[in-house]
Tab-separated table of N, CA and C in Angstrom:
chain	number	residue	atom	x	y	z
A	1	UNK	N	5.677	1.422	-27.748
A	1	UNK	CA	4.962	1.148	-26.492
A	1	UNK	C	3.799	0.216	-26.792
A	2	UNK	N	3.842	-0.978	-26.242
A	2	UNK	CA	2.769	-1.940	-26.463
A	2	UNK	C	1.691	-1.714	-25.405
A	3	UNK	N	0.484	-1.527	-25.848
A	3	UNK	CA	-0.638	-1.301	-24.927
A	3	UNK	C	-1.645	-2.421	-25.135
A	4	UNK	N	-1.803	-3.262	-24.105
A	4	UNK	CA	-2.713	-4.399	-24.196
A	4	UNK	C	-3.669	-4.349	-23.017
A	5	UNK	N	-4.964	-4.437	-23.294
A	5	UNK	CA	-6.022	-4.412	-22.269
A	5	UNK	C	-5.915	-3.176	-21.393
A	6	UNK	N	-5.535	-2.045	-21.988
A	6	UNK	CA	-5.467	-0.796	-21.231
A	6	UNK	C	-4.236	-0.655	-20.351
A	7	UNK	N	-3.249	-1.524	-20.518
A	7	UNK	CA	-2.035	-1.475	-19.697
A	7	UNK	C	-0.832	-1.305	-20.616
A	8	UNK	N	0.045	-0.393	-20.244
A	8	UNK	CA	1.293	-0.232	-20.985
A	8	UNK	C	2.264	-1.318	-20.545
A	9	UNK	N	2.643	-2.179	-21.474
A	9	UNK	CA	3.575	-3.267	-21.180
A	9	UNK	C	4.994	-2.692	-21.207
A	10	UNK	N	5.816	-2.960	-20.173
A	10	UNK	CA	7.187	-2.434	-20.185
A	10	UNK	C	7.985	-2.976	-21.371
A	11	UNK	N	8.663	-2.095	-22.081
A	11	UNK	CA	9.311	-2.483	-23.338
A	11	UNK	C	10.645	-3.181	-23.158
A	12	UNK	N	11.261	-3.072	-21.984
A	12	UNK	CA	12.586	-3.658	-21.805
A	12	UNK	C	12.538	-5.051	-21.180
A	13	UNK	N	11.385	-5.712	-21.250
A	13	UNK	CA	11.243	-7.063	-20.715
A	13	UNK	C	10.833	-8.025	-21.814
A	14	UNK	N	11.023	-9.320	-21.544
A	14	UNK	CA	10.566	-10.332	-22.499
A	14	UNK	C	9.039	-10.374	-22.483
A	15	UNK	N	8.454	-10.824	-23.578
A	15	UNK	CA	6.990	-10.785	-23.723
A	15	UNK	C	6.301	-11.622	-22.656
A	16	UNK	N	6.848	-12.806	-22.338
A	16	UNK	CA	6.162	-13.666	-21.371
A	16	UNK	C	6.112	-13.025	-19.994
A	17	UNK	N	7.076	-12.172	-19.647
A	17	UNK	CA	7.054	-11.452	-18.376
A	17	UNK	C	6.207	-10.193	-18.501
A	18	UNK	N	6.329	-9.500	-19.618
A	18	UNK	CA	5.593	-8.251	-19.828
A	18	UNK	C	4.088	-8.434	-19.752
A	19	UNK	N	3.590	-9.549	-20.265
A	19	UNK	CA	2.140	-9.790	-20.244
A	19	UNK	C	1.601	-9.939	-18.819
A	20	UNK	N	2.457	-10.327	-17.876
A	20	UNK	CA	1.977	-10.514	-16.492
A	20	UNK	C	1.671	-9.184	-15.814
A	21	UNK	N	2.000	-8.055	-16.441
A	21	UNK	CA	1.652	-6.747	-15.888
A	21	UNK	C	0.159	-6.466	-16.042
A	22	UNK	N	-0.521	-7.255	-16.850
A	22	UNK	CA	-1.972	-7.133	-17.009
A	22	UNK	C	-2.629	-7.923	-15.879
A	23	UNK	N	-3.552	-7.284	-15.153
A	23	UNK	CA	-4.247	-7.936	-14.052
A	23	UNK	C	-5.056	-9.115	-14.585
A	24	UNK	N	-4.814	-10.294	-14.051
A	24	UNK	CA	-5.525	-11.489	-14.487
A	24	UNK	C	-4.696	-12.390	-15.371
A	25	UNK	N	-3.470	-11.973	-15.706
A	25	UNK	CA	-2.585	-12.816	-16.509
A	25	UNK	C	-1.330	-13.105	-15.696
A	26	UNK	N	-1.077	-14.389	-15.460
A	26	UNK	CA	0.139	-14.819	-14.784
A	26	UNK	C	1.058	-15.482	-15.783
A	27	UNK	N	2.062	-16.166	-15.250
A	27	UNK	CA	3.048	-16.786	-16.146
A	27	UNK	C	2.424	-17.889	-17.004
A	28	UNK	N	1.624	-18.762	-16.396
A	28	UNK	CA	1.072	-19.880	-17.168
A	28	UNK	C	0.110	-19.388	-18.245
A	29	UNK	N	-0.750	-18.420	-17.905
A	29	UNK	CA	-1.674	-17.869	-18.892
A	29	UNK	C	-0.911	-17.155	-19.998
A	30	UNK	N	0.127	-16.446	-19.603
A	30	UNK	CA	0.970	-15.753	-20.575
A	30	UNK	C	1.567	-16.737	-21.575
A	31	UNK	N	2.089	-17.851	-21.064
A	31	UNK	CA	2.678	-18.862	-21.937
A	31	UNK	C	1.645	-19.450	-22.898
A	32	UNK	N	0.433	-19.702	-22.409
A	32	UNK	CA	-0.620	-20.261	-23.257
A	32	UNK	C	-0.994	-19.300	-24.377
A	33	UNK	N	-1.132	-18.011	-24.038
A	33	UNK	CA	-1.495	-17.004	-25.041
A	33	UNK	C	-0.407	-16.903	-26.112
A	34	UNK	N	0.864	-16.907	-25.663
A	34	UNK	CA	1.970	-16.804	-26.625
A	34	UNK	C	2.026	-18.019	-27.541
A	35	UNK	N	1.757	-19.196	-26.974
A	35	UNK	CA	1.772	-20.417	-27.777
A	35	UNK	C	0.657	-20.379	-28.824
A	36	UNK	N	-0.511	-19.901	-28.397
A	36	UNK	CA	-1.661	-19.850	-29.306
A	36	UNK	C	-1.439	-18.851	-30.440
A	37	UNK	N	-0.826	-17.712	-30.122
A	37	UNK	CA	-0.629	-16.690	-31.143
A	37	UNK	C	0.629	-16.921	-31.978
A	38	UNK	N	1.496	-17.805	-31.505
A	38	UNK	CA	2.705	-18.109	-32.260
A	38	UNK	C	3.829	-17.113	-32.062
A	39	UNK	N	3.765	-16.341	-30.988
A	39	UNK	CA	4.823	-15.371	-30.684
A	39	UNK	C	5.840	-16.048	-29.774
A	40	UNK	N	7.122	-15.840	-30.048
A	40	UNK	CA	8.172	-16.447	-29.231
A	40	UNK	C	8.226	-15.773	-27.860
A	41	UNK	N	8.249	-16.573	-26.769
A	41	UNK	CA	8.300	-15.976	-25.419
A	41	UNK	C	9.612	-15.241	-25.147
A	42	UNK	N	10.661	-15.545	-25.906
A	42	UNK	CA	11.961	-14.917	-25.677
A	42	UNK	C	12.088	-13.548	-26.346
A	43	UNK	N	11.113	-13.185	-27.155
A	43	UNK	CA	11.155	-11.890	-27.833
A	43	UNK	C	10.969	-10.771	-26.812
A	44	UNK	N	11.735	-9.695	-26.960
A	44	UNK	CA	11.531	-8.528	-26.111
A	44	UNK	C	10.356	-7.715	-26.640
A	45	UNK	N	9.646	-7.039	-25.741
A	45	UNK	CA	8.452	-6.291	-26.124
A	45	UNK	C	8.798	-5.215	-27.153
A	46	UNK	N	9.976	-4.589	-27.013
A	46	UNK	CA	10.357	-3.534	-27.964
A	46	UNK	C	10.599	-4.078	-29.369
A	47	UNK	N	10.839	-5.394	-29.487
A	47	UNK	CA	11.090	-6.000	-30.801
A	47	UNK	C	9.839	-6.613	-31.438
A	48	UNK	N	8.694	-6.491	-30.788
A	48	UNK	CA	7.455	-7.043	-31.351
A	48	UNK	C	7.020	-6.223	-32.559
A	49	UNK	N	6.498	-6.911	-33.557
A	49	UNK	CA	5.942	-6.200	-34.709
A	49	UNK	C	4.519	-5.773	-34.388
A	50	UNK	N	4.004	-4.824	-35.155
A	50	UNK	CA	2.624	-4.360	-34.966
A	50	UNK	C	1.642	-5.513	-35.113
A	51	UNK	N	1.913	-6.408	-36.065
A	51	UNK	CA	1.043	-7.559	-36.315
A	51	UNK	C	0.978	-8.471	-35.086
A	52	UNK	N	2.137	-8.711	-34.468
A	52	UNK	CA	2.174	-9.578	-33.273
A	52	UNK	C	1.436	-8.941	-32.100
A	53	UNK	N	1.571	-7.640	-31.955
A	53	UNK	CA	0.865	-6.938	-30.874
A	53	UNK	C	-0.642	-7.051	-31.077
A	54	UNK	N	-1.090	-6.900	-32.313
A	54	UNK	CA	-2.529	-7.011	-32.612
A	54	UNK	C	-3.024	-8.422	-32.316
A	55	UNK	N	-2.221	-9.440	-32.696
A	55	UNK	CA	-2.594	-10.832	-32.408
A	55	UNK	C	-2.763	-11.061	-30.915
A	56	UNK	N	-1.787	-10.586	-30.136
A	56	UNK	CA	-1.839	-10.748	-28.676
A	56	UNK	C	-3.054	-10.031	-28.097
A	57	UNK	N	-3.277	-8.802	-28.550
A	57	UNK	CA	-4.394	-8.012	-28.043
A	57	UNK	C	-5.725	-8.715	-28.310
A	58	UNK	N	-5.898	-9.224	-29.524
A	58	UNK	CA	-7.152	-9.900	-29.877
A	58	UNK	C	-7.341	-11.186	-29.092
A	59	UNK	N	-6.257	-11.955	-28.913
A	59	UNK	CA	-6.351	-13.216	-28.171
A	59	UNK	C	-6.741	-12.965	-26.716
A	60	UNK	N	-6.171	-11.926	-26.125
A	60	UNK	CA	-6.463	-11.626	-24.718
A	60	UNK	C	-7.876	-11.073	-24.571
A	61	UNK	N	-8.268	-10.157	-25.451
A	61	UNK	CA	-9.600	-9.550	-25.351
A	61	UNK	C	-10.710	-10.557	-25.596
A	62	UNK	N	-10.494	-11.507	-26.516
A	62	UNK	CA	-11.574	-12.428	-26.867
A	62	UNK	C	-11.749	-13.557	-25.851
A	63	UNK	N	-10.653	-14.024	-25.246
A	63	UNK	CA	-10.733	-15.226	-24.420
A	63	UNK	C	-10.689	-15.006	-22.913
A	64	UNK	N	-10.000	-13.953	-22.474
A	64	UNK	CA	-9.753	-13.809	-21.042
A	64	UNK	C	-10.510	-12.640	-20.440
A	65	UNK	N	-10.916	-12.815	-19.186
A	65	UNK	CA	-11.450	-11.697	-18.412
A	65	UNK	C	-10.264	-11.064	-17.699
A	66	UNK	N	-9.933	-9.834	-18.062
A	66	UNK	CA	-8.764	-9.165	-17.476
A	66	UNK	C	-9.124	-7.748	-17.045
A	67	UNK	N	-8.239	-7.165	-16.234
A	67	UNK	CA	-8.333	-5.787	-15.758
A	67	UNK	C	-9.707	-5.461	-15.175
A	68	UNK	N	-10.384	-4.434	-15.681
A	68	UNK	CA	-11.613	-3.921	-15.072
A	68	UNK	C	-12.711	-4.953	-14.947
A	69	UNK	N	-12.900	-5.760	-15.979
A	69	UNK	CA	-13.958	-6.778	-15.948
A	69	UNK	C	-13.707	-7.783	-14.838
A	70	UNK	N	-12.469	-8.237	-14.708
A	70	UNK	CA	-12.133	-9.228	-13.691
A	70	UNK	C	-12.255	-8.631	-12.294
A	71	UNK	N	-11.786	-7.403	-12.112
A	71	UNK	CA	-11.903	-6.735	-10.803
A	71	UNK	C	-13.367	-6.583	-10.407
A	72	UNK	N	-14.199	-6.173	-11.378
A	72	UNK	CA	-15.630	-5.990	-11.116
A	72	UNK	C	-16.276	-7.319	-10.745
A	73	UNK	N	-15.919	-8.363	-11.479
A	73	UNK	CA	-16.450	-9.700	-11.220
A	73	UNK	C	-16.104	-10.163	-9.800
A	74	UNK	N	-14.840	-9.985	-9.409
A	74	UNK	CA	-14.391	-10.387	-8.070
A	74	UNK	C	-15.119	-9.620	-6.980
A	75	UNK	N	-15.255	-8.293	-7.164
A	75	UNK	CA	-15.913	-7.492	-6.129
A	75	UNK	C	-17.396	-7.853	-6.031
A	76	UNK	N	-18.025	-8.192	-7.151
A	76	UNK	CA	-19.431	-8.605	-7.114
A	76	UNK	C	-19.597	-9.940	-6.408
A	77	UNK	N	-18.619	-10.847	-6.573
A	77	UNK	CA	-18.675	-12.129	-5.870
A	77	UNK	C	-18.630	-11.928	-4.366
A	78	UNK	N	-17.734	-11.052	-3.915
A	78	UNK	CA	-17.606	-10.775	-2.480
A	78	UNK	C	-18.874	-10.084	-1.971
A	79	UNK	N	-19.388	-9.142	-2.757
A	79	UNK	CA	-20.592	-8.410	-2.373
A	79	UNK	C	-21.787	-9.366	-2.224
A	80	UNK	N	-21.882	-10.319	-3.151
A	80	UNK	CA	-22.972	-11.296	-3.086
A	80	UNK	C	-22.885	-12.125	-1.804
A	81	UNK	N	-21.667	-12.560	-1.458
A	81	UNK	CA	-21.492	-13.357	-0.248
A	81	UNK	C	-21.872	-12.580	1.009
A	82	UNK	N	-21.514	-11.295	1.044
A	82	UNK	CA	-21.855	-10.496	2.226
A	82	UNK	C	-23.362	-10.249	2.303
A	83	UNK	N	-23.999	-10.034	1.157
A	83	UNK	CA	-25.434	-9.750	1.154
A	83	UNK	C	-26.272	-10.940	1.592
A	84	UNK	N	-25.873	-12.159	1.185
A	84	UNK	CA	-26.679	-13.319	1.558
A	84	UNK	C	-26.350	-13.814	2.960
A	85	UNK	N	-25.344	-13.189	3.594
A	85	UNK	CA	-25.012	-13.542	4.974
A	85	UNK	C	-24.256	-14.844	5.106
A	86	UNK	N	-23.543	-15.247	4.058
A	86	UNK	CA	-22.754	-16.470	4.122
A	86	UNK	C	-21.589	-16.273	5.088
A	87	UNK	N	-21.071	-17.364	5.617
A	87	UNK	CA	-19.951	-17.300	6.559
A	87	UNK	C	-18.756	-16.578	5.927
A	88	UNK	N	-18.459	-16.916	4.684
A	88	UNK	CA	-17.348	-16.265	3.990
A	88	UNK	C	-17.589	-14.768	3.849
A	89	UNK	N	-18.846	-14.372	3.622
A	89	UNK	CA	-19.182	-12.959	3.520
A	89	UNK	C	-18.976	-12.225	4.830
A	90	UNK	N	-19.318	-12.888	5.942
A	90	UNK	CA	-19.125	-12.293	7.270
A	90	UNK	C	-17.636	-12.082	7.526
A	91	UNK	N	-16.816	-13.067	7.148
A	91	UNK	CA	-15.359	-12.935	7.330
A	91	UNK	C	-14.810	-11.780	6.488
A	92	UNK	N	-15.323	-11.619	5.270
A	92	UNK	CA	-14.901	-10.494	4.440
A	92	UNK	C	-15.271	-9.179	5.118
A	93	UNK	N	-16.506	-9.101	5.635
A	93	UNK	CA	-16.991	-7.874	6.247
A	93	UNK	C	-16.158	-7.491	7.468
A	94	UNK	N	-15.762	-8.491	8.262
A	94	UNK	CA	-14.992	-8.216	9.478
A	94	UNK	C	-13.499	-8.072	9.228
A	95	UNK	N	-13.070	-8.348	8.000
A	95	UNK	CA	-11.656	-8.211	7.681
A	95	UNK	C	-10.803	-9.311	8.270
A	96	UNK	N	-11.360	-10.498	8.397
A	96	UNK	CA	-10.651	-11.652	8.944
A	96	UNK	C	-10.339	-12.637	7.816
A	97	UNK	N	-9.448	-13.618	8.062
A	97	UNK	CA	-9.156	-14.604	7.015
A	97	UNK	C	-10.407	-15.372	6.616
A	98	UNK	N	-10.553	-15.615	5.324
A	98	UNK	CA	-11.779	-16.188	4.774
A	98	UNK	C	-11.688	-17.697	4.622
A	99	UNK	N	-10.490	-18.227	4.391
A	99	UNK	CA	-10.355	-19.622	3.988
A	99	UNK	C	-9.898	-20.552	5.093
A	100	UNK	N	-10.314	-20.304	6.314
A	100	UNK	CA	-10.079	-21.263	7.386
A	100	UNK	C	-8.730	-21.173	8.062
A	101	UNK	N	-7.980	-20.102	7.841
A	101	UNK	CA	-6.688	-19.987	8.498
A	101	UNK	C	-6.875	-19.684	9.980
A	102	UNK	N	-5.826	-19.964	10.768
A	102	UNK	CA	-5.894	-19.691	12.201
A	102	UNK	C	-5.783	-18.195	12.447
A	103	UNK	N	-6.404	-17.747	13.541
A	103	UNK	CA	-6.344	-16.322	13.844
A	103	UNK	C	-5.807	-16.047	15.244
A	104	UNK	N	-5.573	-17.092	16.051
A	104	UNK	CA	-5.023	-16.847	17.392
A	104	UNK	C	-3.635	-16.226	17.270
A	105	UNK	N	-2.820	-16.805	16.394
A	105	UNK	CA	-1.559	-16.180	16.034
A	105	UNK	C	-1.597	-15.997	14.522
A	106	UNK	N	-0.657	-15.279	13.989
A	106	UNK	CA	-0.581	-14.997	12.551
A	106	UNK	C	-1.792	-14.194	12.077
A	107	UNK	N	-2.112	-14.230	10.828
A	107	UNK	CA	-3.223	-13.477	10.217
A	107	UNK	C	-3.037	-11.971	10.336
A	108	UNK	N	-1.805	-11.507	10.573
A	108	UNK	CA	-1.592	-10.072	10.739
A	108	UNK	C	-1.829	-9.313	9.433
A	109	UNK	N	-1.570	-9.941	8.322
A	109	UNK	CA	-1.783	-9.260	7.053
A	109	UNK	C	-3.245	-8.919	6.840
A	110	UNK	N	-4.115	-9.774	7.292
A	110	UNK	CA	-5.552	-9.568	7.109
A	110	UNK	C	-6.149	-8.715	8.231
A	111	UNK	N	-5.658	-8.914	9.465
A	111	UNK	CA	-6.223	-8.212	10.614
A	111	UNK	C	-5.617	-6.838	10.834
A	112	UNK	N	-4.427	-6.609	10.275
A	112	UNK	CA	-3.759	-5.330	10.473
A	112	UNK	C	-2.773	-5.408	11.626
A	113	UNK	N	-2.102	-4.306	11.923
A	113	UNK	CA	-1.089	-4.341	12.983
A	113	UNK	C	-1.704	-4.561	14.359
A	114	UNK	N	-0.900	-5.150	15.242
A	114	UNK	CA	-1.374	-5.389	16.611
A	114	UNK	C	-1.644	-4.066	17.293
A	115	UNK	N	-2.686	-4.015	18.150
A	115	UNK	CA	-2.917	-2.813	18.926
A	115	UNK	C	-3.324	-3.193	20.333
A	116	UNK	N	-2.853	-2.420	21.292
A	116	UNK	CA	-3.223	-2.619	22.692
A	116	UNK	C	-2.726	-3.923	23.283
A	117	UNK	N	-1.588	-4.403	22.811
A	117	UNK	CA	-1.128	-5.701	23.287
A	117	UNK	C	-0.470	-5.607	24.657
A	118	UNK	N	0.395	-4.610	24.835
A	118	UNK	CA	1.121	-4.461	26.082
A	118	UNK	C	0.814	-3.093	26.666
A	119	UNK	N	0.516	-3.068	27.966
A	119	UNK	CA	0.250	-1.777	28.621
A	119	UNK	C	1.540	-0.972	28.644
A	120	UNK	N	1.413	0.323	28.513
A	120	UNK	CA	2.587	1.196	28.551
A	120	UNK	C	3.250	1.129	29.922
A	121	UNK	N	4.594	1.204	29.940
A	121	UNK	CA	5.313	1.199	31.208
A	121	UNK	C	4.997	2.461	31.961
A	122	UNK	N	4.778	2.306	33.261
A	122	UNK	CA	4.501	3.498	34.064
A	122	UNK	C	5.801	4.243	34.276
A	123	UNK	N	5.712	5.565	34.231
A	123	UNK	CA	6.904	6.370	34.424
A	123	UNK	C	7.328	6.328	35.873
A	124	UNK	N	8.627	6.206	36.069
A	124	UNK	CA	9.166	6.196	37.428
A	124	UNK	C	9.448	7.637	37.810
A	125	UNK	N	8.725	8.111	38.796
A	125	UNK	CA	8.895	9.509	39.226
A	125	UNK	C	9.685	9.588	40.520
A	126	UNK	N	10.158	10.789	40.831
A	126	UNK	CA	10.903	10.987	42.081
A	126	UNK	C	9.899	11.153	43.205
A	127	UNK	N	10.169	10.486	44.353
A	127	UNK	CA	9.225	10.541	45.468
A	127	UNK	C	9.613	11.573	46.456
């Protein structure tokens, strides 16, 4: 079981995919780390040697902000924007799109499900 940056990497995947399970590492970053450490991207995680795992762990810990540190950094950035009253901070606070997207239609992922759109049909009773 390879454990890097506090995350258990799935053993039945190739290393370049397995590293993306760490928050803050995508495919391109994964490829760069593997190139720097000299580990083949086609190697499966279960076939990694202890030495290769240590190399990967050290490269990621020394150069990249990942997992808890990155999450904390992101939340502090948002908190700073809301505290200074920036427009982007106000959008974060209200739960609306931050980067200029339209909100008349779409934006459902950010705004949540529609509510109160159509009045309920009145029941037809016997007269």
